[in-house]
Amino acid sequence: MSIESAYACNSDTLKLLEGNTIEEIEIKEISDPFSEYYSQRIESLNAILLRQSSVNIKSYYNGGLATLSYRGTNAQQSQIYWNGLNINSPFLGLYDLNMLPNFQESASYSVDDFAIGRNYRLNDKAISSKKQVTLKFEVASFGAVNQSVMIGLNNRVNQSLKLTFRKADNNYSFVSNSETKKLQNGAYDFKDINYSVSGLSNKISFKCWIQDYYREVPFATPGAYQKDMNIRNVLNYNISTDHLSFNNSLAFFRETIEYNNDFSWLNAYLFKTEINLKSALKSFNFEELSIIPSYRVNQAHTPYYIKQRFQYIGTLELKAEKNIGVNNKLSIRIKEQVNNLKFYLPEWQFKLNSFLFKKNKAQYLSHYLPEWQFKLNSFLFKKNKAQYLSHFSYNLVSAHNIRIPTLNDMFWQPLGNPDLLPESAFSNEINLLYQYGDFRRTNKLFKLSGAIFHKRINNYIQWRPQFGGHWQPENVKSVGIFGFEPKFEFKILKSDFQFELNTSTSFTNAQNIVSDIPNDKSLNKQLIYVPRWKSNLNYSIMFKDTKLNFFYLKQSHQYTNTSNTMQTDGFSLINLSAEQKIHLDELDIDFVFSINNLFNKQYELYANRPSPLRNYAFTLKFYFNEKN
């Protein structure tokens, strides 16, 4: 929870994070060709999200509260998971991305759309080599220093320890009313410790994650500050028989927040088990069939509630995946949630993946389709067009999801509303994909995809002013979201030369379409801080161990009030980076120099919160692996 946001009554603020280095990210397909899985030297989740035109990263200021918005939904409607457990704060229902440390070698990231927004899943990975050490040291503009170390051992037990330290004066320059100024009272100091140990062939594991974040709060009362402390402990154990397997998790989370001497805390007790029905998989040819019950108790205390509050959430989820014929795969998810003995309509999702033509079917068309040729540089495709049809696939998704009101929604004094209904969203989406080549096997990849999506969110929760100047959350609106996203990716490795091009564009029309507020001026208006257009382009070229990267971002204007009479201007940014790798037996060394906001653009992503001008970073990284 961020108290600064609680004071703003659930405000959803916006600013692009600065100073993120985009590392080479390996994207590999799993069972679903439309799913995303990231691994291998991921620098940060923010760096990944920055490359996605459908995502906005939002914050008041550099180092301040940072949240994400996916396809026009708000930050509370997307969830962050750590090793399968939700780590969004129950106070505000969102997660501060600035509380995430940089990823190291032992982490991966994946996404799924079983939410009103999106689910982002962060997973620790076991150390594969006998001994692994990663060191990072970075100095950047605004007095920023970033240090991290990861030590991994894989003997009889698998252990990893990750330490991250970040601090900055954060006195960056910005332009306001044609006058160059420096940010005041914006320093931060971040400490992060993450330890995990597993044994018995990874059948049992324990993970502990401790975070301590102190930051000054600019654009507030003089001397304002905030301290966040998070402690997360998880015990995981697996039990497997010939017919069933159980993946069980017991967890305790502790969250404390101090804002200008106001102190709040929350304890969360969690139990989750995933039951995989092995016998049914064999009998009915399922790819996946599992039942996932979970139970969570939130115990919260804050001076802004009348008394200590408890929240009891029980969940039962069914996941099934089955091949239908040769070309199709159907995935079904059904989830029921119970909040303080209140039952809601179940959530569900139906997803169909299909290849338009398999190669054996496409061959029958060869007599009727002409040959064609596509040439780029020295790489030549020359095939019968029918064979290319085997690389087409599509994906259909229909879903219903809910979002339970947050603790602040229900209990904030004096007008918290415990009778709020959950937000309820019905969504439909179609994705088309053409992919030729597999970079891991052939060193060539050509990928073109597009998505069209529609979502309607009912019982939308909004804080409204009441008699006496107080604010109260109410279910007052329905929101309609429509948009499309084309994406293109090309990658080729030839001899010592590697070229990569990624580009994507997102159009998002998100409007209030129904309102219970008399004479509501926001009706049929774009939601605040949701740009209609956003595009990015990432171009990299590598020769042997030298890499140059060019990143371009363009974003349209955003409205800053619900009647759409005020706005921040659209803008474009360019970031550059250069990287040199050195290989010394079991040691790799990386030198990275990056320039953000190359042309010193003046821009705002939140009203009256100017963003930093041109800034720099130099990073030195060491990777040591002792092989088994």
XYZ file of C-alpha atoms in Angstrom:
628
model
C 0.000 0.000 0.000
C 1.115 3.538 -0.608
C -0.290 5.984 1.920
C 0.265 8.827 -0.552
C -2.267 7.138 -2.831
C -4.640 6.400 0.026
C -4.741 10.115 0.752
C -5.703 10.641 -2.873
C -8.670 8.297 -2.431
C -7.648 5.515 -4.769
C -6.088 7.716 -7.443
C -4.386 6.034 -10.370
C -1.368 8.137 -11.317
C 0.998 7.852 -14.214
C 4.617 8.298 -15.191
C 7.020 6.238 -17.266
C 9.902 4.798 -15.276
C 13.278 6.236 -16.184
C 16.697 4.678 -16.424
C 15.733 1.115 -17.320
C 18.220 -0.816 -19.419
C 16.583 -3.202 -21.849
C 18.505 -6.444 -21.877
C 18.345 -9.148 -24.493
C 15.191 -11.066 -23.603
C 14.695 -14.599 -24.808
C 11.040 -15.216 -25.654
C 10.194 -18.873 -25.944
C 6.888 -20.503 -26.711
C 5.358 -22.976 -24.335
C 2.209 -24.990 -25.021
C 0.313 -21.856 -26.067
C 1.963 -20.044 -29.012
C 0.259 -16.829 -27.894
C 1.586 -16.935 -24.331
C 4.721 -15.110 -23.244
C 7.594 -16.508 -21.228
C 10.707 -14.508 -20.452
C 13.970 -15.757 -19.056
C 17.768 -15.294 -19.256
C 19.298 -12.118 -17.839
C 16.104 -10.131 -17.576
C 17.088 -6.720 -16.242
C 13.721 -5.730 -14.782
C 10.015 -6.271 -15.258
C 9.734 -2.564 -16.088
C 12.147 -3.050 -19.001
C 9.931 -5.821 -20.379
C 6.701 -3.858 -19.944
C 8.278 -0.810 -21.574
C 8.425 -2.812 -24.827
C 4.690 -3.541 -24.790
C 2.489 -0.923 -26.406
C -0.575 -2.221 -24.525
C 0.945 -1.340 -21.127
C 1.388 1.990 -19.366
C 3.691 2.225 -16.349
C 2.348 4.848 -13.978
C 3.936 6.853 -11.190
C 3.928 10.286 -9.580
C 7.684 10.741 -10.003
C 10.925 8.850 -10.617
C 11.296 6.434 -7.683
C 7.724 7.014 -6.461
C 4.682 4.766 -6.561
C 4.711 2.948 -9.930
C 1.825 0.826 -11.176
C 0.764 -0.670 -14.488
C -2.312 -0.242 -16.633
C -3.146 -2.848 -19.278
C -5.441 -2.051 -22.217
C -7.277 0.766 -20.467
C -7.917 -1.068 -17.201
C -6.694 0.375 -13.914
C -3.832 -0.820 -11.720
C -6.117 -2.694 -9.308
C -7.452 -4.859 -12.128
C -4.060 -6.447 -12.876
C -2.349 -8.779 -10.427
C 1.310 -9.469 -9.661
C 2.120 -13.027 -8.526
C 5.317 -14.260 -6.912
C 5.753 -18.033 -7.170
C 2.004 -18.454 -7.631
C 0.898 -16.153 -4.756
C -0.753 -12.768 -5.208
C 1.400 -9.929 -3.809
C -0.879 -6.979 -4.619
C -1.471 -4.952 -1.461
C -4.930 -5.681 0.037
C -5.092 -2.035 1.207
C -5.204 -0.493 -2.269
C -5.404 -3.658 -4.374
C -2.358 -2.768 -6.476
C 1.394 -3.366 -6.504
C 4.179 -0.785 -6.569
C 6.543 -1.849 -9.368
C 9.340 0.172 -7.799
C 9.333 -2.407 -4.993
C 10.492 -5.055 -7.466
C 14.262 -5.577 -7.547
C 16.112 -6.222 -10.781
C 15.817 -9.782 -12.003
C 18.833 -12.017 -11.884
C 19.672 -15.296 -13.601
C 17.365 -17.262 -11.313
C 14.050 -15.632 -12.265
C 11.466 -15.900 -15.017
C 8.293 -14.036 -15.933
C 5.080 -15.064 -17.681
C 1.613 -13.596 -18.225
C -1.975 -14.734 -18.562
C -5.240 -12.886 -19.141
C -7.400 -14.545 -16.453
C -8.166 -11.174 -14.842
C -10.019 -7.976 -15.692
C -6.594 -6.617 -16.611
C -3.712 -9.100 -16.706
C -1.785 -11.445 -14.414
C 2.008 -11.066 -14.273
C 3.739 -14.084 -12.754
C 7.259 -13.896 -11.338
C 8.897 -17.220 -10.545
C 12.204 -18.076 -8.936
C 14.145 -20.781 -10.753
C 16.464 -23.360 -9.248
C 20.185 -22.855 -9.870
C 21.333 -25.169 -12.670
C 25.105 -24.866 -12.339
C 27.207 -26.005 -9.363
C 28.037 -22.471 -8.322
C 26.746 -19.213 -9.752
C 27.608 -15.626 -8.821
C 26.274 -12.470 -10.434
C 27.503 -8.997 -9.521
C 26.145 -5.702 -10.783
C 27.264 -2.145 -10.197
C 25.556 0.819 -11.833
C 25.989 4.569 -11.548
C 23.518 6.900 -13.198
C 22.291 10.462 -13.340
C 20.712 12.117 -10.304
C 23.234 10.549 -7.915
C 21.820 7.060 -8.495
C 23.804 3.997 -7.415
C 22.500 0.461 -7.974
C 24.331 -2.556 -6.569
C 23.228 -6.176 -6.555
C 24.690 -9.616 -5.976
C 23.259 -13.079 -6.509
C 24.971 -16.200 -5.133
C 23.686 -19.643 -6.081
C 24.869 -23.060 -4.897
C 23.684 -26.424 -6.168
C 25.081 -29.303 -4.101
C 22.801 -31.581 -2.103
C 20.487 -28.637 -1.621
C 19.801 -25.791 -4.024
C 20.318 -22.335 -2.486
C 20.283 -18.797 -3.778
C 20.780 -15.439 -2.086
C 19.978 -12.173 -3.866
C 20.829 -8.760 -2.446
C 19.861 -5.455 -4.051
C 20.703 -1.936 -2.908
C 19.479 1.161 -4.719
C 19.730 4.776 -3.680
C 19.616 8.158 -5.377
C 19.520 11.857 -4.595
C 16.913 11.943 -7.384
C 17.368 15.685 -7.858
C 16.707 15.538 -11.577
C 16.114 18.604 -13.721
C 12.778 19.320 -15.325
C 11.091 22.182 -17.135
C 8.051 23.917 -15.674
C 6.563 27.086 -17.171
C 9.631 27.455 -19.428
C 11.903 27.435 -16.364
C 14.426 24.689 -15.605
C 14.132 23.436 -12.018
C 15.434 20.580 -9.868
C 13.270 18.105 -8.019
C 13.289 18.717 -4.267
C 12.741 16.117 -1.534
C 12.835 13.165 -3.957
C 15.641 10.922 -2.627
C 15.116 7.203 -2.067
C 16.977 4.270 -0.465
C 15.946 0.698 -1.311
C 17.185 -2.569 0.220
C 16.082 -6.036 -0.876
C 17.027 -9.530 0.375
C 15.743 -12.699 -1.278
C 16.784 -16.157 -0.042
C 15.535 -19.547 -1.217
C 16.534 -23.135 -0.419
C 15.188 -26.403 -1.804
C 16.005 -30.072 -1.318
C 14.818 -33.619 -1.932
C 14.944 -33.035 -5.711
C 13.099 -29.746 -5.242
C 10.152 -31.480 -3.532
C 10.374 -29.087 -0.605
C 11.509 -25.456 -0.623
C 11.488 -22.335 1.507
C 11.647 -18.760 0.255
C 12.068 -15.539 2.200
C 11.824 -12.070 0.639
C 12.492 -8.937 2.706
C 12.197 -5.381 1.377
C 12.904 -2.043 3.035
C 12.121 1.089 1.003
C 12.546 4.657 2.255
C 11.623 7.503 -0.034
C 11.004 11.189 0.258
C 7.771 12.438 -1.293
C 8.009 15.555 -3.481
C 5.003 17.610 -4.594
C 3.569 17.132 -1.082
C 3.931 18.732 2.347
C 7.533 19.848 3.058
C 9.666 16.995 4.383
C 7.105 14.309 3.547
C 8.454 10.756 3.553
C 7.276 7.153 3.322
C 8.740 3.885 4.629
C 7.623 0.509 3.265
C 8.659 -2.798 4.794
C 7.592 -6.157 3.356
C 8.427 -9.629 4.662
C 7.236 -12.661 2.695
C 7.833 -16.279 3.739
C 6.687 -19.267 1.687
C 7.019 -22.991 2.395
C 6.330 -25.187 -0.610
C 6.156 -28.984 -0.687
C 5.169 -31.449 -3.404
C 3.552 -34.857 -2.992
C 3.171 -37.189 -5.947
C 1.506 -40.579 -6.475
C 0.698 -42.590 -9.590
C -2.732 -40.942 -9.847
C -2.342 -37.510 -8.241
C 0.213 -34.822 -7.513
C -0.103 -32.031 -4.932
C 1.824 -28.768 -5.030
C 1.197 -27.133 -1.648
C 2.141 -23.653 -0.436
C 1.939 -22.156 3.049
C 2.789 -18.457 3.320
C 2.925 -15.527 5.721
C 3.206 -11.957 4.413
C 3.816 -8.891 6.598
C 3.413 -5.369 5.210
C 4.090 -2.166 7.176
C 3.837 1.426 5.982
C 4.816 4.645 7.694
C 3.809 7.939 6.131
C 4.735 11.089 8.064
C 4.485 9.243 11.403
C 1.188 7.523 10.510
C 1.740 3.779 10.879
C -0.237 0.928 9.241
C 0.356 -2.814 9.082
C -1.150 -5.901 7.485
C -0.627 -9.624 8.064
C -1.661 -12.126 5.390
C -1.928 -15.885 5.992
C -2.180 -18.016 2.854
C -2.671 -21.646 1.903
C -2.797 -22.920 -1.666
C -2.631 -26.367 -3.232
C -2.658 -27.411 -6.870
C -3.989 -30.931 -7.423
C -2.986 -32.433 -10.756
C -5.224 -35.334 -11.799
C -2.707 -37.629 -13.496
C -5.090 -40.559 -13.987
C -7.624 -38.341 -15.771
C -4.884 -36.989 -18.026
C -4.145 -40.481 -19.268
C -7.763 -41.662 -19.459
C -9.236 -38.663 -21.294
C -6.171 -37.369 -23.151
C -6.045 -34.040 -21.322
C -2.940 -31.923 -21.631
C -3.736 -30.423 -18.222
C -6.426 -31.043 -15.611
C -6.030 -29.572 -12.160
C -8.034 -28.287 -9.203
C -6.654 -25.354 -7.177
C -8.227 -24.525 -3.802
C -6.765 -21.640 -1.785
C -7.580 -19.673 1.334
C -6.320 -16.279 2.484
C -6.831 -14.249 5.657
C -5.925 -10.541 5.674
C -5.538 -8.884 9.083
C -5.207 -5.097 8.761
C -4.712 -2.172 11.089
C -4.459 1.491 10.153
C -5.504 4.738 11.861
C -7.911 5.244 8.965
C -10.112 2.264 9.975
C -12.333 2.338 13.074
C -10.896 -0.960 14.264
C -8.689 -3.840 13.199
C -10.211 -5.485 10.148
C -10.220 -9.041 8.832
C -10.866 -10.286 5.309
C -11.416 -13.979 4.511
C -11.096 -15.007 0.862
C -11.646 -18.573 -0.315
C -11.027 -19.611 -3.923
C -11.645 -22.775 -5.911
C -10.291 -22.952 -9.470
C -10.504 -25.607 -12.192
C -8.026 -25.653 -15.099
C -8.397 -27.976 -18.069
C -6.632 -28.166 -21.418
C -7.386 -30.685 -24.148
C -6.399 -31.247 -27.765
C -9.370 -31.356 -30.119
C -8.433 -33.144 -33.287
C -5.085 -32.393 -34.879
C -5.213 -28.620 -35.147
C -7.072 -27.317 -32.094
C -6.483 -26.942 -28.376
C -9.207 -25.861 -25.943
C -8.379 -24.346 -22.541
C -11.015 -23.823 -19.838
C -10.641 -22.077 -16.490
C -13.406 -21.660 -13.912
C -12.933 -19.923 -10.557
C -15.263 -19.193 -7.653
C -14.324 -16.653 -4.974
C -15.929 -16.141 -1.568
C -15.165 -12.889 0.289
C -16.257 -12.695 3.956
C -18.983 -15.300 3.257
C -20.243 -13.393 0.221
C -20.550 -15.524 -2.921
C -20.092 -13.997 -6.360
C -20.763 -15.073 -9.917
C -18.023 -17.500 -10.985
C -15.184 -16.377 -13.209
C -14.575 -18.333 -16.390
C -12.425 -18.300 -19.489
C -12.664 -20.296 -22.725
C -9.666 -20.190 -25.046
C -9.311 -21.919 -28.395
C -5.961 -22.127 -30.171
C -5.964 -23.398 -33.702
C -3.645 -23.744 -36.688
C -5.510 -22.715 -39.833
C -3.757 -25.322 -41.927
C -1.388 -28.125 -41.072
C 1.262 -28.847 -43.678
C -0.424 -31.977 -44.902
C -3.634 -30.016 -45.558
C -1.902 -27.021 -47.086
C -0.221 -29.196 -49.701
C -3.562 -29.847 -51.397
C -3.744 -26.164 -52.301
C -0.393 -26.134 -54.041
C -1.884 -26.476 -57.510
C -4.005 -23.351 -57.086
C -1.722 -20.874 -55.344
C 1.159 -19.075 -57.109
C 4.709 -19.064 -55.878
C 6.002 -15.940 -54.150
C 9.264 -14.563 -52.900
C 10.280 -12.289 -50.017
C 13.823 -10.992 -49.690
C 15.413 -9.009 -46.853
C 19.147 -8.297 -46.953
C 20.795 -11.597 -47.930
C 18.181 -13.839 -46.306
C 15.855 -15.370 -48.909
C 12.503 -17.066 -48.459
C 11.390 -18.947 -51.530
C 8.680 -21.524 -51.021
C 5.388 -22.528 -52.422
C 2.825 -20.259 -50.803
C 0.742 -23.187 -49.601
C 3.521 -24.269 -47.275
C 3.382 -20.873 -45.582
C -0.240 -21.457 -44.587
C 0.992 -24.041 -42.087
C 2.519 -21.185 -40.051
C -0.808 -19.409 -39.490
C -2.666 -19.834 -36.214
C -5.409 -18.031 -34.369
C -6.624 -17.706 -30.819
C -10.160 -17.006 -29.556
C -10.782 -15.983 -25.948
C -14.027 -15.322 -24.092
C -14.025 -14.642 -20.360
C -15.794 -13.296 -17.305
C -13.699 -11.949 -14.416
C -14.338 -10.038 -11.204
C -12.359 -7.798 -8.852
C -13.207 -7.883 -5.152
C -13.290 -4.442 -3.455
C -10.127 -3.518 -1.552
C -9.880 -3.058 2.210
C -9.764 0.714 1.715
C -12.893 0.554 -0.453
C -14.773 -1.250 2.304
C -13.406 0.198 5.546
C -11.805 3.638 4.956
C -13.280 6.124 7.404
C -15.638 7.796 7.601
C -17.387 6.501 4.457
C -15.929 3.128 3.506
C -18.579 0.976 1.860
C -18.684 -2.712 2.945
C -21.708 -3.299 0.681
C -19.835 -2.666 -2.566
C -20.355 -5.177 -5.343
C -17.294 -6.611 -7.100
C -16.405 -5.177 -10.476
C -17.469 -7.612 -13.192
C -15.986 -7.756 -16.696
C -17.000 -9.675 -19.823
C -14.315 -9.788 -22.488
C -13.768 -11.227 -25.946
C -10.582 -11.307 -27.987
C -9.243 -12.723 -31.225
C -5.543 -13.061 -32.029
C -4.004 -13.909 -35.392
C -0.403 -15.068 -35.714
C 1.923 -15.819 -38.593
C 5.328 -17.174 -37.606
C 8.061 -18.492 -39.837
C 11.230 -19.937 -38.417
C 12.463 -20.675 -34.906
C 15.423 -18.602 -33.803
C 16.672 -21.202 -31.341
C 16.914 -23.879 -34.024
C 17.325 -22.067 -37.348
C 18.658 -18.616 -36.305
C 15.783 -17.041 -38.231
C 12.440 -15.660 -37.083
C 9.681 -13.756 -38.841
C 6.615 -13.079 -36.708
C 3.526 -11.016 -37.475
C 0.529 -10.899 -35.151
C -2.561 -8.867 -34.422
C -5.220 -8.728 -31.728
C -8.721 -7.252 -31.576
C -10.298 -7.018 -28.135
C -13.484 -5.826 -26.449
C -14.270 -5.586 -22.749
C -17.216 -4.312 -20.714
C -16.691 -3.661 -16.999
C -19.858 -3.351 -14.885
C -20.188 -2.139 -11.267
C -17.118 0.035 -11.805
C -15.983 1.377 -8.416
C -15.418 5.122 -8.175
C -14.766 7.382 -5.180
C -17.288 10.251 -5.193
C -17.568 13.413 -3.043
C -20.427 13.321 -0.515
C -22.111 15.812 1.785
C -19.620 17.330 4.209
C -16.643 17.060 1.853
C -15.984 13.369 2.455
C -15.466 10.813 -0.319
C -17.114 7.411 -0.624
C -16.618 4.518 -3.094
C -19.693 3.475 -5.070
C -20.607 1.140 -7.950
C -21.658 3.870 -10.362
C -20.486 3.118 -13.888
C -19.994 0.701 -16.734
C -16.869 1.030 -18.862
C -16.486 -0.149 -22.447
C -13.025 -0.868 -23.878
C -12.281 -1.620 -27.513
C -8.980 -1.767 -29.334
C -6.494 -3.524 -31.569
C -2.759 -4.293 -31.466
C -0.565 -5.180 -34.453
C 2.944 -6.490 -33.711
C 5.933 -7.380 -35.848
C 9.170 -9.159 -34.974
C 12.111 -10.064 -37.172
C 15.320 -11.679 -35.982
C 18.228 -13.250 -37.845
C 21.691 -14.505 -36.961
C 24.180 -14.930 -39.776
C 27.802 -15.657 -39.035
C 28.844 -13.182 -36.311
C 26.070 -10.734 -37.145
C 22.686 -10.595 -35.383
C 19.846 -8.245 -36.274
C 16.585 -7.815 -34.359
C 13.579 -5.588 -34.960
C 10.440 -5.432 -32.782
C 7.597 -3.007 -33.232
C 4.069 -2.800 -31.860
C 1.183 -0.341 -31.833
C -1.843 -0.221 -29.565
C -5.146 1.590 -30.063
C -7.344 1.670 -26.950
C -10.740 3.336 -26.791
C -11.835 3.201 -23.117
C -14.981 5.144 -22.238
C -17.661 5.414 -19.582
C -20.766 4.093 -21.356
C -23.296 3.922 -18.472
C -23.401 6.083 -15.344
C -25.716 6.382 -12.324
C -24.421 9.905 -11.629
C -26.905 12.628 -12.701
C -25.552 14.813 -15.541
C -22.270 12.893 -15.541
C -19.873 14.806 -17.806
C -17.633 11.739 -18.127
C -20.273 9.804 -20.074
C -18.896 8.652 -23.449
C -15.546 10.256 -22.632
C -12.107 8.591 -22.648
C -10.887 7.382 -19.257
C -8.235 9.571 -17.685
C -4.575 8.683 -18.266
C -5.383 6.158 -20.995
C -3.716 7.212 -24.274
C -5.616 6.133 -27.366
C -2.420 5.476 -29.336
C 0.907 4.123 -28.218
C 3.689 2.721 -30.407
C 7.213 1.528 -29.818
C 10.080 0.236 -31.881
C 13.113 -1.656 -30.634
C 16.024 -2.137 -33.029
C 19.243 -3.887 -32.084
C 22.313 -4.959 -33.972
C 25.051 -7.200 -32.620
C 28.422 -8.093 -34.052
C 30.153 -10.815 -32.077
C 30.022 -9.505 -28.503
C 29.195 -5.875 -29.241
C 25.562 -4.763 -29.226
C 23.859 -1.457 -30.066
C 20.230 -0.893 -29.155
C 17.774 1.789 -30.284
C 14.398 2.209 -28.597
C 11.671 4.604 -29.768
C 8.404 5.342 -27.960
C 5.548 7.503 -29.208
C 2.409 8.162 -27.198
C -0.674 10.275 -27.861
C -2.141 12.807 -25.452
C -3.917 11.722 -22.259
C -6.897 13.363 -20.619
C -6.385 14.394 -17.005
C -10.004 15.039 -16.029
C -13.124 12.966 -16.574
C -14.856 15.557 -18.798
C -11.873 15.459 -21.199
C -11.306 19.219 -21.117
C -7.713 19.001 -19.812
C -4.851 16.871 -21.062
C -1.128 16.195 -21.139
C 0.478 16.512 -24.563
C 1.602 13.554 -26.612
C 5.323 12.938 -26.898
C 8.032 10.759 -28.381
C 11.228 9.499 -26.729
C 14.419 7.830 -27.920
C 16.722 5.745 -25.711
C 20.086 4.353 -26.822
C 22.382 1.762 -25.274
C 25.696 0.115 -26.152
C 26.912 -3.153 -24.660
C 30.209 -5.010 -24.777
C 30.580 -8.581 -23.527
C 33.841 -10.259 -22.549
C 34.088 -14.035 -22.069
C 36.786 -15.459 -19.787
C 36.303 -19.200 -19.316
C 33.616 -19.409 -16.582
C 33.362 -15.620 -16.220
C 31.334 -13.237 -18.400
C 31.683 -9.465 -18.074
C 29.181 -6.947 -19.479
C 29.726 -3.211 -19.939
C 26.567 -1.224 -20.709
C 26.211 2.494 -21.353
C 22.744 3.933 -21.894
C 21.227 7.304 -22.701
C 17.579 7.940 -21.902
C 15.536 10.743 -23.437
C 18.253 11.359 -26.023
C 16.804 14.606 -27.383
C 16.081 16.118 -23.954
C 12.315 16.168 -24.452
C 10.050 18.042 -22.064
C 7.031 15.889 -21.293
C 4.523 15.010 -18.603
C 2.719 11.752 -18.046
C 0.885 13.028 -14.984
C -0.456 16.566 -14.735
C 2.038 18.980 -13.155
C 4.599 16.206 -12.586
C 7.378 16.938 -15.116
C 9.528 14.006 -16.180
C 13.357 13.977 -16.182
C 15.310 15.390 -19.087
C 18.259 13.560 -20.695
C 19.969 11.141 -18.302
C 22.718 8.513 -18.408
C 23.684 5.212 -16.817
C 26.803 3.042 -16.823
C 26.509 -0.586 -15.758
C 29.147 -3.210 -15.062
C 28.032 -6.844 -14.617
C 29.926 -10.033 -13.799
C 28.490 -13.535 -14.358
C 30.384 -16.478 -12.884
C 29.231 -20.076 -13.452
C 31.045 -23.125 -12.136
C 29.799 -26.086 -14.162
C 28.645 -29.310 -12.604
